[in-house]
XYZ file of C-alpha atoms in Angstrom:
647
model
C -29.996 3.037 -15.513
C -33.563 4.275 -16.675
C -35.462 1.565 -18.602
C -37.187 2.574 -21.637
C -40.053 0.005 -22.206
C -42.472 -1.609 -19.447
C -40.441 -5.131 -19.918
C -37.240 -3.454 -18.622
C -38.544 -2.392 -15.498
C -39.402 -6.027 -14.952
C -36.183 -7.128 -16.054
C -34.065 -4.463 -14.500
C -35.569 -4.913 -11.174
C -35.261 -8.609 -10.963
C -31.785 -8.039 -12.275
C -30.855 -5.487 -9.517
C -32.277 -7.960 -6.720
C -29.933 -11.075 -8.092
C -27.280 -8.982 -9.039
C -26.312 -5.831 -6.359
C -22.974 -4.100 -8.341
C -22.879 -0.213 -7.833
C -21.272 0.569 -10.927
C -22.729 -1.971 -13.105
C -25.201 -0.629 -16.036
C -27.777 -3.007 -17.088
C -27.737 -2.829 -21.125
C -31.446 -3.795 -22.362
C -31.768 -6.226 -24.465
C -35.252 -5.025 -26.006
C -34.025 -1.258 -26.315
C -31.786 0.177 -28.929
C -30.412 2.558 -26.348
C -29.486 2.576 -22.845
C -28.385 5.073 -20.824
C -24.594 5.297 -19.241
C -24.156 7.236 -16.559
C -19.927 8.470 -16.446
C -18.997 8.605 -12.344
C -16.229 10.774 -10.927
C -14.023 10.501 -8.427
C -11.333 12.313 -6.424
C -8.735 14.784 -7.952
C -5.249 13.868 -7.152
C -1.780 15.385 -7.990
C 1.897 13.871 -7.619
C 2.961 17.234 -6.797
C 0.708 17.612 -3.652
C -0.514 14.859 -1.008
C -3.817 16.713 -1.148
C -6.367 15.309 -2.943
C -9.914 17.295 -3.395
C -13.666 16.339 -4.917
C -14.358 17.013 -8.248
C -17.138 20.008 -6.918
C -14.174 21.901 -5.436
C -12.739 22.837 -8.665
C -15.968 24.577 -10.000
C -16.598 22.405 -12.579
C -19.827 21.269 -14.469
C -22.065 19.385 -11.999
C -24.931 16.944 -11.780
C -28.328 18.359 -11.498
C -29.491 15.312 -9.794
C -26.515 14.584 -7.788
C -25.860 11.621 -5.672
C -23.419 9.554 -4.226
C -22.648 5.824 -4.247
C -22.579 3.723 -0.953
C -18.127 3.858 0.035
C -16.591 1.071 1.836
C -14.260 1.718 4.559
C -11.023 1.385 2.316
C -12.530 3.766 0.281
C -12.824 6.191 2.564
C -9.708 6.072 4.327
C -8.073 6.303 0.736
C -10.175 9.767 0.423
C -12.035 8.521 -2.659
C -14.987 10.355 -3.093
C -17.319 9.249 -5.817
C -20.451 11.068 -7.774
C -22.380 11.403 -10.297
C -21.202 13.339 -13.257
C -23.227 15.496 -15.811
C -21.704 12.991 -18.569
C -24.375 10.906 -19.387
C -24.878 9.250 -23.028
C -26.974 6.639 -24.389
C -25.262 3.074 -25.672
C -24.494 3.094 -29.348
C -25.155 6.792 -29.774
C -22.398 9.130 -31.109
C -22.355 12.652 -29.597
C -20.290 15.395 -31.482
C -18.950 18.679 -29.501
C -22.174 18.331 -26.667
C -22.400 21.455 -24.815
C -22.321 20.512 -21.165
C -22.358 24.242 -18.909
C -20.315 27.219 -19.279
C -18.304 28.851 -16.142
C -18.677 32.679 -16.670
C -16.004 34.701 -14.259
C -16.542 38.079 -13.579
C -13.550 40.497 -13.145
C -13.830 42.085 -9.758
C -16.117 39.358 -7.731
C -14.135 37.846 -4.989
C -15.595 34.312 -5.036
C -15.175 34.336 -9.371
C -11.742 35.145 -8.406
C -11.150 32.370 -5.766
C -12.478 29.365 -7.959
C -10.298 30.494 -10.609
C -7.332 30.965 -8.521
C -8.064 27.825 -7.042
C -8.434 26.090 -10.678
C -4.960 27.656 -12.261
C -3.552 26.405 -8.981
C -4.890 22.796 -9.567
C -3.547 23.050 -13.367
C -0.194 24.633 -11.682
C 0.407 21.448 -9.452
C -1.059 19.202 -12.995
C -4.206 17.579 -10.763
C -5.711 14.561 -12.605
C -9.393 13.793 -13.408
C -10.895 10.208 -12.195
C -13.513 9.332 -14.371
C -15.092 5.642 -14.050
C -17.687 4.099 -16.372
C -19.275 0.549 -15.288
C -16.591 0.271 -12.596
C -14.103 0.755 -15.139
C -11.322 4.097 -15.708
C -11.549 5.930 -18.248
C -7.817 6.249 -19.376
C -6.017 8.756 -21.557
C -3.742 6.232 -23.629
C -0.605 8.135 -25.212
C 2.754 7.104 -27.014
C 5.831 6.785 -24.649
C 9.431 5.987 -25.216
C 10.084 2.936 -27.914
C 6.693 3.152 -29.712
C 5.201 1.913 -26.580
C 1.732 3.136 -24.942
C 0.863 4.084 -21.787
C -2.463 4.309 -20.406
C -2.945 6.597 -17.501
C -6.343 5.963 -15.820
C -6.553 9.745 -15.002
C -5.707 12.930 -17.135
C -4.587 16.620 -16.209
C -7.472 19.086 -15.534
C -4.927 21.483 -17.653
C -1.542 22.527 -17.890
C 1.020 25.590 -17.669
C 3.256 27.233 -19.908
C 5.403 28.766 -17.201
C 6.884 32.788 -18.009
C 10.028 31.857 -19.626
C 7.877 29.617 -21.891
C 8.680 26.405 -20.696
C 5.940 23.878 -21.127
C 4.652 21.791 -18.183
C 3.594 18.656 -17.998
C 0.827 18.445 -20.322
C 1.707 21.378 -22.455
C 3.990 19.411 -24.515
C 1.475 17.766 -26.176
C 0.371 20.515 -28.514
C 3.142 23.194 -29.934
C -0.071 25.415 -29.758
C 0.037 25.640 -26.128
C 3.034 28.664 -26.619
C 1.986 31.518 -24.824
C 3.968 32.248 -21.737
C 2.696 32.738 -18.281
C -0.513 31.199 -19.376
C -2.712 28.112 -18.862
C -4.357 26.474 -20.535
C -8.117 24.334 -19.414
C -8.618 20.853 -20.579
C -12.680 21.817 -21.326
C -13.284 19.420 -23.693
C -13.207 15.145 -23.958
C -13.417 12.938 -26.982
C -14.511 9.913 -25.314
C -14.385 6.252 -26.739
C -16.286 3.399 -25.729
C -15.182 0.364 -26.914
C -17.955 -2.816 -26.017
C -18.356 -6.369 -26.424
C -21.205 -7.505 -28.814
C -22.887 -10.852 -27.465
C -25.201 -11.576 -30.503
C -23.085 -14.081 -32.031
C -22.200 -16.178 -28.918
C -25.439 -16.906 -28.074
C -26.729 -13.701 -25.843
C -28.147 -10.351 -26.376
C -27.150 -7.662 -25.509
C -23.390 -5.339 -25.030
C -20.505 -5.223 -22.598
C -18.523 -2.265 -21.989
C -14.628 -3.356 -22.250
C -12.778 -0.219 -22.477
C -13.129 3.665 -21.983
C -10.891 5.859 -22.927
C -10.554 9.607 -23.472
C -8.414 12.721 -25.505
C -8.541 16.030 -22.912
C -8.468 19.380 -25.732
C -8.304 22.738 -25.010
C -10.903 24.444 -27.059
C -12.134 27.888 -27.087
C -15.817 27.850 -28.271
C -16.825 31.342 -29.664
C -20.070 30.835 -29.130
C -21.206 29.138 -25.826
C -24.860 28.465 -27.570
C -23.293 26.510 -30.664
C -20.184 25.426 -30.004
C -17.674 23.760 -32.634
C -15.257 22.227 -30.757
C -12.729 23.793 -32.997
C -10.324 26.583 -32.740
C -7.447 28.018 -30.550
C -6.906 26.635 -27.259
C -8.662 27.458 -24.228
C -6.039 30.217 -22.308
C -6.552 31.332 -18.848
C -4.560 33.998 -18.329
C -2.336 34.374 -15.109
C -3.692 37.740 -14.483
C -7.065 37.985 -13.965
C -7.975 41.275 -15.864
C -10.818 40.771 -17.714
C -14.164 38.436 -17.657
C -13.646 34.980 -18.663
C -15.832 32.104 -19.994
C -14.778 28.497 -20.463
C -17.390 26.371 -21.959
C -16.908 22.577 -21.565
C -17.931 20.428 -23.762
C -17.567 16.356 -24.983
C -17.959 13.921 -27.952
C -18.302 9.996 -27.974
C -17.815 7.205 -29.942
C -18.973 3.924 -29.547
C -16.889 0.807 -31.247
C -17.480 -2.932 -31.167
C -14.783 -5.239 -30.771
C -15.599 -8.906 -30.094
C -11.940 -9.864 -29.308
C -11.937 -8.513 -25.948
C -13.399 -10.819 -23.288
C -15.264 -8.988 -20.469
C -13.172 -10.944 -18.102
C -9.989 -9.203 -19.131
C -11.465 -5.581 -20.098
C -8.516 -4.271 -17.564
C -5.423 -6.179 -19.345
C -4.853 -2.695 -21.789
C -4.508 -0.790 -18.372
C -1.765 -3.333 -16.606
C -0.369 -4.057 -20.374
C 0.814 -1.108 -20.650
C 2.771 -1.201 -17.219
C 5.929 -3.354 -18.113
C 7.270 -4.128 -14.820
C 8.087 -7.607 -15.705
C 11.761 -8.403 -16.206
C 12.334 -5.898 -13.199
C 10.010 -7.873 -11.106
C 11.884 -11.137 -11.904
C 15.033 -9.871 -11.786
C 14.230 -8.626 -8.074
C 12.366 -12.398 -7.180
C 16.200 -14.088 -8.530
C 18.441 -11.099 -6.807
C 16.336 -12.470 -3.587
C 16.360 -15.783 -4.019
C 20.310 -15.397 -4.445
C 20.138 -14.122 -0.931
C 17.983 -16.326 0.636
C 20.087 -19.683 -0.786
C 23.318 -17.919 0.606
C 21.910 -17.199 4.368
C 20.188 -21.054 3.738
C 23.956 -22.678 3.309
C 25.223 -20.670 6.109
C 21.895 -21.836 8.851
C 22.246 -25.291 6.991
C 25.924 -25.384 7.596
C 25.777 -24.478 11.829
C 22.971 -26.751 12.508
C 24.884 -29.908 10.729
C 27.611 -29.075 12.273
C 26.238 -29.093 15.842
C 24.225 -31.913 15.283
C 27.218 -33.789 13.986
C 29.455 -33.208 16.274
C 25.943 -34.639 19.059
C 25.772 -37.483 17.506
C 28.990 -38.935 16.995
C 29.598 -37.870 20.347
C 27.125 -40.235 21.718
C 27.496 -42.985 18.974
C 31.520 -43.070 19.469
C 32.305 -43.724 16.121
C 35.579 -44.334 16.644
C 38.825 -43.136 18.610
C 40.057 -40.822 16.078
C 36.566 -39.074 16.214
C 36.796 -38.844 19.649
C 40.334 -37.200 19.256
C 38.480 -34.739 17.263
C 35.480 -34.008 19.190
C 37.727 -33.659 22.301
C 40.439 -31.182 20.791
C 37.160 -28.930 18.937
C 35.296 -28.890 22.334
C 38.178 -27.608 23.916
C 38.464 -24.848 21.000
C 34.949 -24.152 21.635
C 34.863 -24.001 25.405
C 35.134 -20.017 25.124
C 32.298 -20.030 22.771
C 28.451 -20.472 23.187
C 28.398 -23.472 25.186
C 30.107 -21.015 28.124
C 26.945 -19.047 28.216
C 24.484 -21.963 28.766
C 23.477 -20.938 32.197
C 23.025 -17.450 30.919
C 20.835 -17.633 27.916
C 17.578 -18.056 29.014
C 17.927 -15.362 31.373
C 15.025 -12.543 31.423
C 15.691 -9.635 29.091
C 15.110 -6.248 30.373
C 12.209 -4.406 29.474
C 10.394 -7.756 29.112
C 7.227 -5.906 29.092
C 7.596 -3.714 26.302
C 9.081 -6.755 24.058
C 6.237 -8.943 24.232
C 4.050 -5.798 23.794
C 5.576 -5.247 20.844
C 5.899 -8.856 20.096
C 1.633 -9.598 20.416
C 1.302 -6.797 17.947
C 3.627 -7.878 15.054
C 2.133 -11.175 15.705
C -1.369 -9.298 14.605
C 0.514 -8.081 12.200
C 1.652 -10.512 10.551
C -0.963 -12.569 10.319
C -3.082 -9.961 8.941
C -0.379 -9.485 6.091
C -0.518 -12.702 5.285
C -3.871 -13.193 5.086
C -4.805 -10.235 2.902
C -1.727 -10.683 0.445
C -2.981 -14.598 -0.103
C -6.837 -13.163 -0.814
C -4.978 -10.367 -3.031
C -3.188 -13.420 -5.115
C -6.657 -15.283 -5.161
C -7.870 -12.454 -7.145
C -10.720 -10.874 -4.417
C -8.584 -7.642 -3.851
C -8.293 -6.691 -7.382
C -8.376 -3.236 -8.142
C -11.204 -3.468 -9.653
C -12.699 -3.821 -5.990
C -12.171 -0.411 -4.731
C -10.666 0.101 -1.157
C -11.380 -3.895 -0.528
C -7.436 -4.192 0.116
C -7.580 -1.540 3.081
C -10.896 -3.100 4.110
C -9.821 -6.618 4.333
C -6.439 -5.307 6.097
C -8.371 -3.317 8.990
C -11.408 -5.900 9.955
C -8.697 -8.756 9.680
C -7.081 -6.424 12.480
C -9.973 -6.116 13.930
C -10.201 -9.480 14.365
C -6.742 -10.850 15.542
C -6.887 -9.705 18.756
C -6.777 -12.811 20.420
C -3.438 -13.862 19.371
C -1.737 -10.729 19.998
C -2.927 -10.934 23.836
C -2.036 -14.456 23.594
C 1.593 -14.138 22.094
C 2.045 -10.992 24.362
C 0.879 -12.949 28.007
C 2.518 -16.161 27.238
C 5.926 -14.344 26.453
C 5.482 -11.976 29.133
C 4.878 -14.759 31.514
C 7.974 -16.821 30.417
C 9.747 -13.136 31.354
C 8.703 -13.726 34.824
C 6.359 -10.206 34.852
C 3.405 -10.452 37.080
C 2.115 -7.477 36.023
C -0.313 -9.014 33.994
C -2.967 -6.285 33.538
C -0.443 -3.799 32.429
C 0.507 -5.914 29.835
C -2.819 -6.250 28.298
C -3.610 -2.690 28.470
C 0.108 -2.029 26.801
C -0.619 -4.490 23.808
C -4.373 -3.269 23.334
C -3.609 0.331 22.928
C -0.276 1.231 23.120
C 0.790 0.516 19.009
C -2.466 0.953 17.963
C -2.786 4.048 19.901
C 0.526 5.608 18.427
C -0.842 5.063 15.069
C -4.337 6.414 15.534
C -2.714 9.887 17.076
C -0.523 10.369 14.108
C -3.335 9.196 11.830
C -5.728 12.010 13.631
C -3.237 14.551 13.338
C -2.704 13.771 9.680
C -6.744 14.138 9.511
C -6.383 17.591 10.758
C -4.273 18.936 8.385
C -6.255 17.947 5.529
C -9.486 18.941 7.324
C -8.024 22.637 7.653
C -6.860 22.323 3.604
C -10.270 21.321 2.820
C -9.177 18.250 1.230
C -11.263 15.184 0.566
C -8.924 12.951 1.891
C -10.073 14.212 5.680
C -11.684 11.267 7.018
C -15.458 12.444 8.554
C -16.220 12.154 12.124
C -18.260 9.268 11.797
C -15.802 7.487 10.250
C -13.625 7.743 13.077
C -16.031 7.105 15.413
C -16.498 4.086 13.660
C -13.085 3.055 13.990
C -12.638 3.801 17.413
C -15.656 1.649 18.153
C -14.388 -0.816 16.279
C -10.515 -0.696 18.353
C -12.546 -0.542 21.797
C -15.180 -2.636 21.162
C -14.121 -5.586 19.419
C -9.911 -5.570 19.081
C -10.025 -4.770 22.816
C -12.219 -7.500 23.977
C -10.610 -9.771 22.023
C -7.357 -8.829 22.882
C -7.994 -9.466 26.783
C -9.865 -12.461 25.574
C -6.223 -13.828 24.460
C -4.149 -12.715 27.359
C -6.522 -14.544 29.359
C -5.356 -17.741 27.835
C -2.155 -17.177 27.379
C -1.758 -16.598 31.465
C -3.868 -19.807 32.046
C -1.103 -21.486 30.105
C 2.317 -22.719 31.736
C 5.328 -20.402 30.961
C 7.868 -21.800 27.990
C 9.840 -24.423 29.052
C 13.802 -23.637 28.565
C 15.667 -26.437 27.781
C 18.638 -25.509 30.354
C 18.901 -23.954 33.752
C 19.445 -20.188 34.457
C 22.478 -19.559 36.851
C 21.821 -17.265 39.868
C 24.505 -14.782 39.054
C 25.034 -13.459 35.565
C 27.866 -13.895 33.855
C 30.571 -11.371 32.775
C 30.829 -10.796 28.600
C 34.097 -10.531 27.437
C 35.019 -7.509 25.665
C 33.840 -7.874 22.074
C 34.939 -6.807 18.997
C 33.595 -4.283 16.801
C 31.571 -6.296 14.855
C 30.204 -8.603 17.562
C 28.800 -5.418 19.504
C 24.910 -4.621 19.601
C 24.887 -1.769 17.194
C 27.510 -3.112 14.430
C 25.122 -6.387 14.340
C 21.927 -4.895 14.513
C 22.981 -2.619 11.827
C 23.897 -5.429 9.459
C 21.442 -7.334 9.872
C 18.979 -5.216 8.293
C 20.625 -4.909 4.883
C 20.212 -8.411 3.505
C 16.620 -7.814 4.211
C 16.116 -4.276 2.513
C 18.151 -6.025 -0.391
C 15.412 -8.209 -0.953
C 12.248 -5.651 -1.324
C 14.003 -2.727 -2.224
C 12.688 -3.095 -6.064
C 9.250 -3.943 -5.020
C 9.173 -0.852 -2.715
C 9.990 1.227 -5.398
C 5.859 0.050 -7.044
C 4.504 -0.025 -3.585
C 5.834 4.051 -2.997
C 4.397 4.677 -6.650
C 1.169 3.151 -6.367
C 0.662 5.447 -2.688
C 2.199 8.660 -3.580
C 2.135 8.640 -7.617
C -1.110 7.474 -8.392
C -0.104 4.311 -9.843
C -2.382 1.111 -10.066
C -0.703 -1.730 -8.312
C -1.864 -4.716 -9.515
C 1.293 -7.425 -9.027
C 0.494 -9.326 -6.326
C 1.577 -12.612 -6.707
C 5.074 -11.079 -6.811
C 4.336 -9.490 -4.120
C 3.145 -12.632 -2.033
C 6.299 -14.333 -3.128
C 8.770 -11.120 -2.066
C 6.439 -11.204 1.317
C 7.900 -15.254 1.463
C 11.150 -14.470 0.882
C 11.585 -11.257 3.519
C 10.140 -14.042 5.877
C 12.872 -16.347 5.418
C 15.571 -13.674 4.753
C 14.969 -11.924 8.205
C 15.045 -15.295 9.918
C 18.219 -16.723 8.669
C 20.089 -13.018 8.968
C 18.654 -12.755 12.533
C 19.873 -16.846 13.115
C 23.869 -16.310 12.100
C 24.074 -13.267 13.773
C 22.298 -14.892 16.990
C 24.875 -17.654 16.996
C 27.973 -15.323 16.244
C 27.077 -13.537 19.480
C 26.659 -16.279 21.711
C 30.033 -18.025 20.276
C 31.236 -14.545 21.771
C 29.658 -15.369 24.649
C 27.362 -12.569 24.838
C 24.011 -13.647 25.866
C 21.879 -10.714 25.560
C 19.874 -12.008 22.651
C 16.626 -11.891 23.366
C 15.981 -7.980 22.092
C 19.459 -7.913 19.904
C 17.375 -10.649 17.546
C 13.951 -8.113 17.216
C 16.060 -5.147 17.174
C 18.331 -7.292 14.017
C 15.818 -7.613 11.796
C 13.369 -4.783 12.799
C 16.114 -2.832 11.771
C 15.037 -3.339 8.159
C 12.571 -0.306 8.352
C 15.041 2.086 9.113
C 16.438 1.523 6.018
C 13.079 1.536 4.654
C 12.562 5.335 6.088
C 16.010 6.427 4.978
C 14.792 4.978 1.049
C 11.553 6.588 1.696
C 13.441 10.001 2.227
C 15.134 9.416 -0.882
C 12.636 8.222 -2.813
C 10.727 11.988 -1.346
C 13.358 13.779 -2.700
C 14.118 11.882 -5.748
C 11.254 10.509 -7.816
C 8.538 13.320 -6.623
C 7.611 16.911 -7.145
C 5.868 17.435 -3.620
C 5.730 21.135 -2.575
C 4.247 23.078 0.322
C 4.602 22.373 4.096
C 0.978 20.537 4.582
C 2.105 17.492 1.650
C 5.310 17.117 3.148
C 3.976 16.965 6.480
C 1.301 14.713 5.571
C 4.233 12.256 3.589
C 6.538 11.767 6.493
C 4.011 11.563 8.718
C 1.978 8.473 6.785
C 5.403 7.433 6.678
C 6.255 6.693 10.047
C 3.199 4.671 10.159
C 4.194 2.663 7.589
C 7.925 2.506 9.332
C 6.156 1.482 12.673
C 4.076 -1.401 11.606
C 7.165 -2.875 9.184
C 9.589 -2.650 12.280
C 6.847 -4.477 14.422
C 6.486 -6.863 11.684
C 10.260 -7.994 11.069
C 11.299 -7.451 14.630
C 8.415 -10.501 15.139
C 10.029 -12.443 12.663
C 13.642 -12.351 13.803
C 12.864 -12.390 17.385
C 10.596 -16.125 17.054
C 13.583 -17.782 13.964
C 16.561 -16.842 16.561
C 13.960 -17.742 19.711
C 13.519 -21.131 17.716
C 17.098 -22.032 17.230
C 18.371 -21.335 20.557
C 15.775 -23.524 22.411
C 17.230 -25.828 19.522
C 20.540 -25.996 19.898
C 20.927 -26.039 23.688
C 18.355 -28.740 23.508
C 19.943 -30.850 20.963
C 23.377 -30.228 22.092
C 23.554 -31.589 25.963
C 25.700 -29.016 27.865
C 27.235 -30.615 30.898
């Protein structure tokens, strides 16, 4: 901000060299008044994918316009951040401040564009983004059960539609009655609500909340406006010249109870996700102790029946063991010399599995820094950040994972499968995610990423992911292949005919229910947050959901391993990735649902642009519990022929 005395240049500027934070306004402490600078950001709608800059809609702009510095999350997000004409100094009430006025005049193309293109934006109920020392300014409003909600965006207007039904926003004011009309949101009462520091030993204010009431105002006269009247209409037929004169108030208001620290709790307060949250961690953890008893209760019994085998306990033991092995000589012991055998398409599994190792160790890393607190929300686009470099950066152990497996598969065509696991995922999500890029470039929408940006992240794929992925599949071929713990025959064995539910697709089917069942409920936030605008801010739930899909896949993918190979089908080794990757089919078929159920998306281009963001989604979840189920049911096979000595 602009200091006002010759001290706060000092101060300021030694302030701004200890203390870099974009958003951040530095309150004097010799000045009575500072001034705040109000940002803007993107305009989004749940109606339409699209999102656009605040410039596109022709409203009031900065004279001295500029931009903040974006990270890469923000960018890929579409955020697009500026400088407002909404600037007010600390402690100063404004009342009905003129700001510009938007004359259209009937019969000039271009007038008639930007107002098309404004009742269309009010049509689809687009939401302003407004930000004030890194915080949103939120339109807080009375919801079901006395309860308030605070939205940290409000509508740029709204529609009363021609059989006078009001939209969205309409219903807030039995003024807005006119059919086929809309009506502008041109004027903001805005609060400021700060943090005096006088009487705890410092000087000087802290900004803990901003919020905002949107009115629709028609100002008479655009040189002295009142702020008072009818509301603002925009006709749906263009027929005569129109003016809309935008205008704002604030009020400032101390309240000492408010810590700094927590200055966002009113915003995820008034979210009350709660008991659904907990009631989704104990319908999970239901789950997980079932599949638990069921692993728990194979492995005892195999290592039971081991050791008192080799202890003889006694004869009547013995009597036992003898008459169960006999039972059990049809079952997975038969397929000993079979189990270990080489899967087909060895290549393309340990492709895939290199890259849900990446995967998943990238997940896990940026959900524990979310739970520390460092990818709050109030550190814009640092989630997508930290998830991209950390891909960036675990190259290595997909080539590893990838050549080690594909070694213990017997392929010698080693350089194939490091080109496969360097670009072939990676590639399939960067075409879709350019193609996606192209339809918002051709709707003009500010989510199109800029061609330096994607130069940027093709240089970092082939310069750094790349390296480091050959880097890994350099060790992983220096390394021995994975010891089995039995011998492969020579000639296969035949599989009995199997029943229904022991056949590939029955099992792979089923085993990607349990899983859904445990994230279903915290899928529902996740969809919100991306396609409704919602602020997700629950991450320790989400860490401990992440925990329990990891043990949930395993154990699902474990007894339906060991059901297969007691009916003596051996094929295992893609039947366990398949099991649990299964899981994000059923997350695409909820994701339909969820498309068709909870939003209001029209026009080709959104839906388009949702399926297609979509099936990225669907692509890295099936890499990432395929991984899972494939290593748990890799892990108790090499166990239980190794524990269990098959003659």
């Amino acid at each position: 901000t602009l200091p006002c005395c010759p001290m706060c240049i000092v101060i300021t500027l030694v302030t701004l060299i200890v203390f870099t934070c974009r958003f951040n306004h530095f309150i004097c402490i010799y000045c009575i008044l500072t001034l705040i600078q109000l940002f803007v950001n993107r305009l989004d709608s749940v109606e339409s994918v699209l999102p656009y800059e605040y410039d596109v809609f022709d409203f009031c702009k900065d004279d001295n316009e500029r931009r903040p510095s974006e990270n890469l999350g923000q960018v890929l997000f579409g955020e697009r951040i500026e400088t407002s004409p909404y600037k007010f100094s600390f402690k100063k009430d404004v009342k009905c401040q003129e700001l510009c006025t938007k004359v259209y005049v009937k019969g000039k193309p271009e007038d008639k564009n930007m107002l098309d293109f404004l009742k269309r934006g009010m049509q689809l109920n687009y939401q302003h983004h407004w930000i004030v020392d890194n915080m949103p300014v939120t339109w807080c409003y009375d919801v079901e059960d006395g309860q308030k909600y605070c939205n940290p965006g409000f509508p740029i207007g709204c529609l009363v539609t021609i059989d006078g039904r009001a939209k969205d926003a309409c219903v807030i004011n039995s003024e807005f009655n006119k059919k086929n009309t809309f009506y502008v949101f041109n004027h903001v009462a805005i609060k400021i609500t700060y943090h005096n520091g006088e009487g705890e030993g410092w000087r000087g204010a802290r900004l803990v909340a901003a919020t905002l009431e949107p009115k629709s105002i028609k100002n008479v006269d655009a040189e002295k406006p009142t702020c008072e009247g009818l509301p603002m209409e925009v006709p749906a037929e263009f027929d005569s010249d129109l003016k809309i004169t935008y205008t704002y108030s604030v009020t400032f208001e101390e309240n000492n109870d408010i810590k700094w620290a927590s200055r966002w709790d009113y915003i995820l307060v008034s979210m009350p996700h709660t008991n659904i949250q907990w009631f989704s961690i104990m319908n999970s953890l239901v789950i997980v102790l079932f599949l638990s008893g069921m692993v728990a209760m194979i492995m005892l019994r195999t290592l039971h029946k081991d050791i008192a085998r080799y202890n003889q306990v006694d004869q009547v033991n013995q009597i036992i063991l003898l008459y169960e092995d006999a039972q059990e000589e049809s079952g997975w012991k038969q397929v000993h010399g079979d189990v270990f055998r080489p899967p087909r398409k060895g290549m393309l599994l340990s492709v895939f599995l290199g890259q849900g190792t990446q995967i998943f160790i990238m997940t896990f890393i940026t959900l524990f820094l979310a739970c520390l607190g460092f990818l709050s929300p109030a550190n814009r686009g640092a989630l997508m950040t930290c998830s991209v470099v950390l891909w960036v950066l675990l190259g290595t152990p997909a080539g590893y994972v990838s050549a080690r497996l594909y070694k213990t598969f017997g392929g010698e065509k080693w350089k194939t499968n490091v080109l496969l696991t360097a670009l072939l995922c990676p590639g399939i999500v960067f075409a879709d995610f350019f193609l996606m890029n192209l339809i918002l470039w051709v709707e003009g929408s500010s989510a199109a990423i800029p061609f330096g940006t994607l130069v940027a992240i093709l240089a970092l794929w082939f310069g750094i992911s790349v390296p480091l992925t050959f880097v890994g599949a350099y060790f992983g071929f220096k390394k021995p292949a994975i010891e089995q713990p039995v011998r492969t025959n020579q000639i296969p064995r035949q599989i009995p005919e199997q029943s229904f539910f022991t056949k590939p697709v029955p099992g792979i089917v089923m085993g990607g229910i349990l899983p859904f069942g445990c994230i279903f409920i915290q899928l529902f936030f996740i969809l919100n947050s991306i396609w409704s605008h919602q602020m997700y801010y629950m991450f320790g739930f989400l860490f401990l959901v992440f925990i329990i899909l990891l043990i949930t896949c395993s154990e699902a993918t474990i007894l339906l391993c060991y059901f297969h190979l007691c009916a003596e089908d051996y094929h295992w080794w893609w039947r366990s990735f398949l099991t649990s990757g299964f899981t994000a089919v059923y997350l695409f078929v909820y994701a339909v649902h969820y498309f068709f159920s909870k939003l209001q998306i029209v026009g080709a281009a959104s839906t388009i642009l949702y399926f297609g963001y979509t099936s990225i989604m669907v692509l890295i979840f099936f890499l990432f519990t395929g991984t899972i189920g494939f290593f748990a049911c890799f892990w108790f096979v090499n166990k239980i022929y190794s524990v269990v000595k098959v003659d």
